[in-house]
């Protein structure tokens, strides 16, 4: 939800503000499950979106995350050319301490009750094993392990798309998409971030990394010869690219003021705290923003392939399109003098509106 939405407004008002269809609160005291599923739009198909498990400070924060993330999924599917709507699940809790088989299976039963209107996958704080538990209760889950017929962890495809989005942006700013010698800061080196670091280092980019998980930071720094930096030092660093791969809203008026990056391109959903104001600030400062839901769609493509039976070859092909799609969005943004996130929204909204029209034919 954009920052200007008021948490004082009623839940129905919050749903109406950005066209959300449905909200499901899941409460199971026996397993300790407290979750929210948000369904934004199903014009293009069933609402697909990962399930995030996070220690939200308040219920309101969890709701806001679910609403913002589900809307992003509608746009992500639309721009990627997939026949899926947008949804998202959030489970309130610490994934390292509170996650159990019963909790995930209980959550699976809530998904089952939605009869296919919502299909989930892994997200921050959840993994393929969790999807396997959900699968024990419902078929409306993707990203299950390959050993039981799924496409496995979608994160490598997400990382591949982000890598291509970075290359397309680097081409725009520096005239070549070669990454050797470019300095790239990756914030968050979990599932996606670690795969991204591997791809960047393979091309000899200089990679700086930060994570609140010290163990992971040390491990990734050693394995890929990346340079660890303190989390609060990120925004003053002189680097070519900032790749946010942790939480959203890290791009805001306070951080933009300190930024010396030429490009922002990462996997984190909803990187801009305020979609309108922050994108204008970035434009004024001459920082190129590769819209998050455009370049982080690789994982969604992998989930879609699992659902439709496309297979890995098609997943790779569709993920590779992200390079050209990013170039096209940058072109439109320059031609119309509008921020890249507004340009990509326009293309996504047009596809949804066009498909809505053909659905009037029985
Ligand atoms: P993850 O939980 O595996 O990794 C996130 C990492 O970020 C963790 O290592 C965590 O310790 C770190 N982190 C959290 N807060 C931080 C902070 N303030 N500073 C530095 N590090 C911090 O999650 P993931 O699956 O890698 O996803 C990362 C981001 O990409 C999320 O925003 C997610 O929504 C988005 N995304 C993921 C996928 C996917 O396929 N997994 C697809 C699309 C978008």
Coordinates of C-alpha atoms and ligand atoms in Angstrom, one line a residue:
X1 CA 0.0 0.0 0.0
X2 CA 1.5 3.4 -0.8
X3 CA 2.6 5.3 2.2
X4 CA -0.1 7.9 1.9
X5 CA -2.8 5.3 2.6
X6 CA -4.0 5.9 6.2
X7 CA -3.9 3.0 8.7
X8 CA -6.8 4.8 10.4
X9 CA -9.1 4.0 7.5
X10 CA -11.4 1.0 7.8
X11 CA -10.3 -2.3 6.3
X12 CA -13.0 -2.1 3.6
X13 CA -11.8 1.4 2.8
X14 CA -8.3 0.1 2.5
X15 CA -9.5 -2.7 0.1
X16 CA -11.4 -0.2 -2.0
X17 CA -8.5 2.2 -2.2
X18 CA -6.5 0.0 -4.6
X19 CA -9.1 -2.4 -5.9
X20 CA -8.5 -5.4 -3.7
X21 CA -11.2 -8.1 -3.9
X22 CA -10.9 -10.1 -0.8
X23 CA -9.1 -10.5 2.5
X24 CA -9.0 -13.7 4.5
X25 CA -7.9 -13.8 8.2
X26 CA -6.7 -17.2 9.3
X27 CA -6.6 -17.9 13.0
X28 CA -5.9 -21.4 14.4
X29 CA -5.0 -21.3 18.1
X30 CA -4.1 -25.1 18.1
X31 CA -1.3 -24.6 15.6
X32 CA -0.5 -21.0 16.5
X33 CA -1.3 -19.9 13.0
X34 CA -2.1 -16.2 12.5
X35 CA -2.2 -15.3 8.9
X36 CA -3.7 -12.9 6.3
X37 CA -4.4 -13.8 2.7
X38 CA -5.0 -10.8 0.4
X39 CA -6.5 -11.3 -3.1
X40 CA -6.1 -8.2 -5.2
X41 CA -7.4 -9.0 -8.7
X42 CA -8.3 -12.2 -10.6
X43 CA -9.1 -10.7 -14.1
X44 CA -6.2 -12.6 -15.7
X45 CA -6.5 -15.8 -13.7
X46 CA -6.3 -17.2 -10.1
X47 CA -4.4 -15.0 -7.6
X48 CA -0.9 -16.4 -7.2
X49 CA 1.5 -15.1 -4.7
X50 CA 4.1 -16.3 -2.2
X51 CA 3.5 -16.6 1.5
X52 CA 5.8 -14.5 3.7
X53 CA 6.5 -15.3 7.3
X54 CA 7.7 -12.4 9.3
X55 CA 7.7 -11.1 12.9
X56 CA 5.4 -8.1 12.2
X57 CA 5.3 -5.6 15.1
X58 CA 1.6 -5.1 14.6
X59 CA -1.3 -6.7 12.9
X60 CA -1.7 -3.5 10.9
X61 CA 1.8 -3.9 9.6
X62 CA 1.1 -7.4 8.4
X63 CA -2.1 -6.2 6.7
X64 CA -0.3 -3.4 4.9
X65 CA 2.3 -5.8 3.7
X66 CA -0.3 -8.3 2.4
X67 CA -2.2 -5.5 0.6
X68 CA 0.9 -4.0 -1.0
X69 CA 2.4 -7.3 -2.0
X70 CA -0.8 -8.7 -3.5
X71 CA -1.3 -5.7 -5.7
X72 CA 2.3 -6.0 -6.9
X73 CA 1.6 -9.6 -7.9
X74 CA -1.3 -8.5 -10.1
X75 CA 1.0 -6.1 -12.0
X76 CA 3.8 -8.6 -12.1
X77 CA 1.7 -11.3 -13.7
X78 CA 0.2 -8.8 -16.1
X79 CA 3.6 -7.4 -17.3
X80 CA 5.1 -10.8 -17.6
X81 CA 2.3 -12.0 -19.9
X82 CA 1.1 -14.7 -17.5
X83 CA -2.6 -15.6 -17.0
X84 CA -2.6 -15.1 -13.2
X85 CA -4.1 -12.6 -10.9
X86 CA -2.4 -11.2 -7.8
X87 CA -2.5 -12.4 -4.2
X88 CA -0.2 -12.8 -1.2
X89 CA -0.2 -14.5 2.1
X90 CA 1.5 -13.3 5.3
X91 CA 2.0 -15.4 8.4
X92 CA 2.7 -13.5 11.6
X93 CA 5.6 -15.0 13.4
X94 CA 9.4 -15.7 13.5
X95 CA 10.1 -18.2 10.8
X96 CA 13.2 -19.4 12.7
X97 CA 11.3 -20.2 15.9
X98 CA 7.6 -20.4 15.3
X99 CA 7.4 -22.5 12.1
X100 CA 6.1 -26.1 12.5
X101 CA 4.6 -28.7 10.2
X102 CA 1.2 -28.2 11.9
X103 CA 1.3 -24.5 11.4
X104 CA 2.0 -24.8 7.7
X105 CA -0.5 -27.6 7.2
X106 CA -3.2 -25.6 9.0
X107 CA -2.4 -22.7 6.7
X108 CA -2.7 -25.1 3.8
X109 CA -6.2 -26.0 4.9
X110 CA -7.2 -22.3 4.8
X111 CA -5.9 -22.1 1.2
X112 CA -7.8 -25.2 0.3
X113 CA -11.0 -23.5 1.4
X114 CA -10.5 -20.8 -1.2
X115 CA -11.0 -23.5 -3.9
X116 CA -8.2 -22.3 -6.2
X117 CA -8.9 -18.6 -6.0
X118 CA -5.5 -18.3 -4.3
X119 CA -2.4 -20.3 -5.1
X120 CA 0.8 -19.9 -3.0
X121 CA 4.5 -20.4 -3.2
X122 CA 7.6 -19.6 -1.0
X123 CA 8.6 -16.1 -0.1
X124 CA 10.7 -14.5 2.7
X125 CA 10.7 -16.8 5.7
X126 CA 9.2 -19.8 3.8
X127 CA 10.9 -22.6 1.7
X128 CA 10.2 -25.6 -0.4
X129 CA 9.8 -27.9 2.7
X130 CA 7.0 -25.6 3.9
X131 CA 5.3 -25.8 0.4
X132 CA 5.5 -29.6 0.8
X133 CA 3.6 -29.3 4.0
X134 CA 1.0 -27.1 2.4
X135 CA 0.8 -29.6 -0.5
X136 CA -0.2 -32.3 2.0
X137 CA -3.5 -30.3 2.5
X138 CA -4.1 -28.7 -0.9
X139 CA -2.9 -28.7 -4.5
X140 CA -3.1 -25.0 -4.7
X141 CA 0.6 -24.5 -4.0
X142 CA 3.6 -24.3 -6.2
X143 CA 7.4 -24.2 -5.6
X144 CA 7.2 -27.7 -4.1
X145 CA 10.5 -29.8 -4.3
X146 CA 11.5 -31.3 -7.6
X147 CA 11.7 -34.7 -5.9
X148 CA 7.9 -34.7 -5.6
X149 CA 7.1 -33.3 -9.0
X150 CA 7.4 -29.5 -8.5
X151 CA 9.7 -26.9 -10.0
X152 CA 11.6 -26.5 -6.7
X153 CA 12.8 -23.2 -5.3
X154 CA 11.9 -20.3 -7.6
X155 CA 14.7 -18.1 -6.2
X156 CA 17.4 -19.0 -8.8
X157 CA 15.0 -17.8 -11.5
X158 CA 14.2 -14.7 -9.6
X159 CA 17.9 -14.0 -9.3
X160 CA 18.5 -14.6 -13.0
X161 CA 15.8 -12.1 -13.9
X162 CA 17.2 -9.5 -11.5
X163 CA 20.7 -10.1 -13.0
X164 CA 19.3 -9.4 -16.5
X165 CA 17.4 -6.3 -15.2
X166 CA 20.7 -5.0 -13.8
X167 CA 22.5 -5.7 -17.1
X168 CA 19.7 -3.9 -19.1
X169 CA 20.0 -0.9 -16.8
X170 CA 23.8 -0.9 -16.9
X171 CA 23.6 -0.9 -20.7
X172 CA 21.4 2.2 -20.5
X173 CA 23.6 4.2 -18.2
X174 CA 27.1 3.0 -19.2
X175 CA 26.6 2.1 -22.9
X176 CA 27.6 -1.6 -22.3
X177 CA 26.0 -4.3 -20.3
X178 CA 29.3 -5.8 -19.2
X179 CA 29.5 -6.0 -15.4
X180 CA 33.2 -6.5 -14.9
X181 CA 34.6 -3.7 -12.8
X182 CA 31.1 -2.4 -11.8
X183 CA 30.5 -2.0 -8.1
X184 CA 27.2 -3.5 -7.0
X185 CA 25.8 -3.5 -3.5
X186 CA 23.5 -6.4 -2.6
X187 CA 21.3 -5.8 0.5
X188 CA 20.0 -9.2 1.8
X189 CA 21.8 -12.3 0.7
X190 CA 19.2 -14.9 1.4
X191 CA 17.5 -17.1 -1.1
X192 CA 17.6 -14.7 -4.0
X193 CA 20.5 -12.5 -2.9
X194 CA 23.0 -15.3 -2.7
X195 CA 22.2 -16.6 -6.2
X196 CA 22.5 -13.0 -7.5
X197 CA 25.9 -12.6 -5.8
X198 CA 27.0 -15.8 -7.6
X199 CA 25.9 -14.5 -11.0
X200 CA 27.5 -11.0 -10.5
X201 CA 30.8 -12.4 -9.2
X202 CA 30.9 -14.8 -12.2
X203 CA 31.1 -11.7 -14.4
X204 CA 33.7 -10.2 -12.2
X205 CA 31.6 -7.4 -10.8
X206 CA 32.8 -6.0 -7.5
X207 CA 30.1 -7.0 -5.0
X208 CA 29.5 -5.5 -1.6
X209 CA 27.0 -7.3 0.6
X210 CA 25.0 -6.6 3.8
X211 CA 22.7 -8.8 5.8
X212 CA 21.4 -8.8 9.4
X213 CA 22.2 -12.5 9.6
X214 CA 25.9 -12.4 10.4
X215 CA 26.4 -16.1 9.8
X216 CA 25.1 -15.9 6.3
X217 CA 27.1 -12.7 5.7
X218 CA 30.4 -14.4 6.5
X219 CA 29.5 -17.5 4.5
X220 CA 28.5 -15.6 1.3
X221 CA 31.5 -13.2 1.7
X222 CA 33.9 -16.2 1.8
X223 CA 32.3 -18.3 -0.8
X224 CA 32.0 -15.6 -3.5
X225 CA 34.8 -13.3 -2.5
X226 CA 32.3 -10.5 -1.8
X227 CA 33.0 -7.6 0.6
X228 CA 30.7 -7.4 3.7
X229 CA 29.6 -4.0 4.8
X230 CA 27.6 -2.8 7.8
X231 CA 23.9 -2.5 7.2
X232 CA 23.7 1.2 8.1
X233 CA 26.6 2.1 5.8
X234 CA 24.8 1.1 2.5
X235 CA 23.2 4.4 1.5
X236 CA 26.4 6.5 1.7
X237 CA 28.4 4.2 -0.5
X238 CA 29.7 5.2 -3.9
X239 CA 28.6 2.3 -6.1
X240 CA 27.1 1.8 -9.6
X241 CA 24.2 -0.3 -8.6
X242 CA 22.1 -0.8 -5.4
X243 CA 20.3 -4.2 -5.5
X244 CA 17.8 -4.4 -2.6
X245 CA 17.1 -8.1 -2.0
X246 CA 15.6 -7.9 1.6
X247 CA 12.6 -5.9 2.8
X248 CA 10.6 -3.3 0.8
X249 CA 10.5 0.5 1.3
X250 CA 14.3 0.9 1.5
X251 CA 14.1 3.6 -1.2
X252 CA 12.5 6.6 0.5
X253 CA 13.1 10.4 0.8
X254 CA 15.7 9.9 3.6
X255 CA 17.8 7.2 1.8
X256 CA 17.5 8.8 -1.7
X257 CA 19.0 12.0 -0.2
X258 CA 22.2 10.0 0.7
X259 CA 22.4 7.9 -2.4
X260 CA 25.3 8.0 -4.9
X261 CA 24.1 5.0 -6.9
X262 CA 23.5 5.3 -10.7
X263 CA 21.0 2.4 -10.7
X264 CA 18.6 0.7 -8.3
X265 CA 17.7 -2.8 -9.4
X266 CA 17.0 -5.7 -7.0
X267 CA 14.5 -8.4 -6.1
X268 CA 12.8 -6.9 -3.0
X269 CA 9.1 -6.2 -3.6
X270 CA 7.8 -2.7 -3.2
X271 CA 11.2 -1.0 -3.0
X272 CA 9.8 2.5 -3.2
X273 CA 8.2 3.7 0.1
X274 CA 6.0 6.1 -1.8
X275 CA 5.5 5.1 -5.5
X276 CA 4.8 8.6 -6.7
X277 CA 7.0 10.9 -4.6
X278 CA 10.1 8.6 -4.5
X279 CA 10.1 7.8 -8.2
X280 CA 10.0 11.5 -8.9
X281 CA 12.9 12.1 -6.5
X282 CA 14.9 9.4 -8.2
X283 CA 14.3 10.9 -11.6
X284 CA 15.3 14.3 -10.5
X285 CA 18.5 12.9 -9.0
X286 CA 19.2 10.9 -12.3
X287 CA 19.1 7.5 -10.6
X288 CA 17.7 4.8 -12.9
X289 CA 15.1 2.6 -11.1
X290 CA 14.5 -0.8 -12.6
X291 CA 10.9 -1.5 -11.4
X292 CA 10.9 -4.4 -8.9
X293 CA 8.0 -6.4 -10.1
X294 CA 9.3 -6.3 -13.7
X295 CA 12.7 -7.7 -13.0
X296 CA 11.9 -10.0 -10.1
X297 CA 9.3 -12.1 -12.0
X298 CA 11.6 -15.1 -12.7
X299 CA 10.3 -16.9 -9.6
X300 CA 6.7 -16.3 -10.6
X301 CA 7.5 -17.6 -14.1
X302 CA 8.9 -20.8 -12.5
X303 CA 5.7 -21.2 -10.4
X304 CA 3.6 -20.7 -13.5
X305 CA 5.6 -23.3 -15.4
X306 CA 5.0 -25.7 -12.5
X307 CA 1.2 -25.1 -12.7
X308 CA 0.9 -25.3 -16.5
X309 CA 3.5 -28.0 -17.0
X310 CA 5.7 -25.8 -19.3
X311 CA 9.0 -27.1 -17.9
X312 CA 12.4 -25.6 -17.3
X313 CA 13.2 -24.7 -20.9
X314 CA 10.2 -22.4 -21.2
X315 CA 10.9 -20.9 -17.7
X316 CA 14.4 -20.0 -18.9
X317 CA 13.0 -18.4 -22.1
X318 CA 10.4 -16.3 -20.4
X319 CA 12.9 -15.2 -17.7
X320 CA 15.3 -14.2 -20.4
X321 CA 12.6 -11.8 -21.8
X322 CA 13.2 -9.6 -18.7
X323 CA 16.3 -8.0 -20.3
X324 CA 14.3 -6.7 -23.4
X325 CA 11.3 -5.9 -21.2
X326 CA 13.5 -3.7 -19.0
X327 CA 15.0 -2.0 -22.0
X328 CA 11.5 -1.3 -23.4
X329 CA 10.2 0.2 -20.1
X330 CA 13.3 2.5 -19.9
X331 CA 12.6 3.5 -23.5
X332 CA 9.0 4.4 -22.7
X333 CA 9.9 6.2 -19.6
X334 CA 12.4 8.4 -21.5
X335 CA 10.0 9.0 -24.4
X336 CA 7.1 10.1 -22.1
X337 CA 9.3 11.7 -19.5
X338 CA 7.7 9.6 -16.8
X339 CA 9.3 7.5 -14.0
X340 CA 10.0 3.8 -15.0
X341 CA 7.6 2.5 -12.4
X342 CA 4.8 4.6 -13.9
X343 CA 5.7 3.4 -17.4
X344 CA 5.6 -0.3 -16.3
X345 CA 2.3 0.2 -14.5
X346 CA 0.8 1.6 -17.7
X347 CA 1.7 -1.4 -19.8
X348 CA 0.5 -3.8 -17.1
X349 CA -2.8 -1.9 -16.6
X350 CA -3.4 -1.9 -20.4
X351 CA -3.1 -5.7 -20.6
X352 CA -5.5 -6.2 -17.7
X353 CA -8.0 -3.8 -19.2
X354 CA -7.7 -5.4 -22.7
X355 CA -8.2 -9.0 -21.3
X356 CA -11.2 -7.8 -19.2
X357 CA -12.9 -6.7 -22.5
X358 CA -12.5 -10.1 -24.2
X359 CA -13.9 -11.8 -21.2
X360 CA -17.3 -10.2 -21.9
X361 CA -17.7 -12.7 -24.8
X362 CA -19.3 -15.9 -23.5
Ligands
LIG1 P1 15.1 -14.6 2.3 O1 14.3 -14.6 3.5 O2 15.6 -15.9 1.8 O3 16.3 -13.6 2.3 C1 16.2 -12.3 2.8 C2 17.5 -11.9 3.5 O4 17.4 -10.5 3.8 C3 17.8 -12.7 4.7 O5 19.1 -13.2 4.7 C4 17.6 -11.6 5.8 O6 18.5 -11.9 6.9 C5 18.0 -10.4 5.1 N1 17.5 -9.1 5.7 C6 16.4 -8.9 6.3 N2 16.3 -7.6 6.7 C7 17.5 -7.0 6.3 C8 18.1 -5.7 6.4 N3 17.4 -4.7 7.0 N4 19.3 -5.5 6.0 C9 20.0 -6.5 5.4 N5 19.5 -7.7 5.2 C10 18.3 -8.0 5.7 O7 14.1 -13.9 1.1 P2 14.2 -14.1 -0.4 O8 13.4 -15.2 -0.9 O9 15.7 -14.0 -0.8 O10 13.5 -12.7 -0.9 C11 14.2 -11.5 -0.8 C12 13.3 -10.4 -1.4 O11 13.0 -10.7 -2.8 C13 12.0 -10.2 -0.7 O12 11.6 -8.9 -0.7 C14 11.0 -11.0 -1.5 O13 9.7 -10.5 -1.4 C15 11.6 -10.7 -2.9 N6 11.2 -11.7 -3.9 C16 11.7 -13.0 -3.7 C17 11.3 -14.0 -4.7 C18 11.8 -15.4 -4.5 O14 11.8 -16.1 -5.6 N7 12.2 -15.9 -3.4 C19 10.6 -13.6 -5.8 C20 10.3 -12.3 -6.0 C21 10.6 -11.3 -5.0

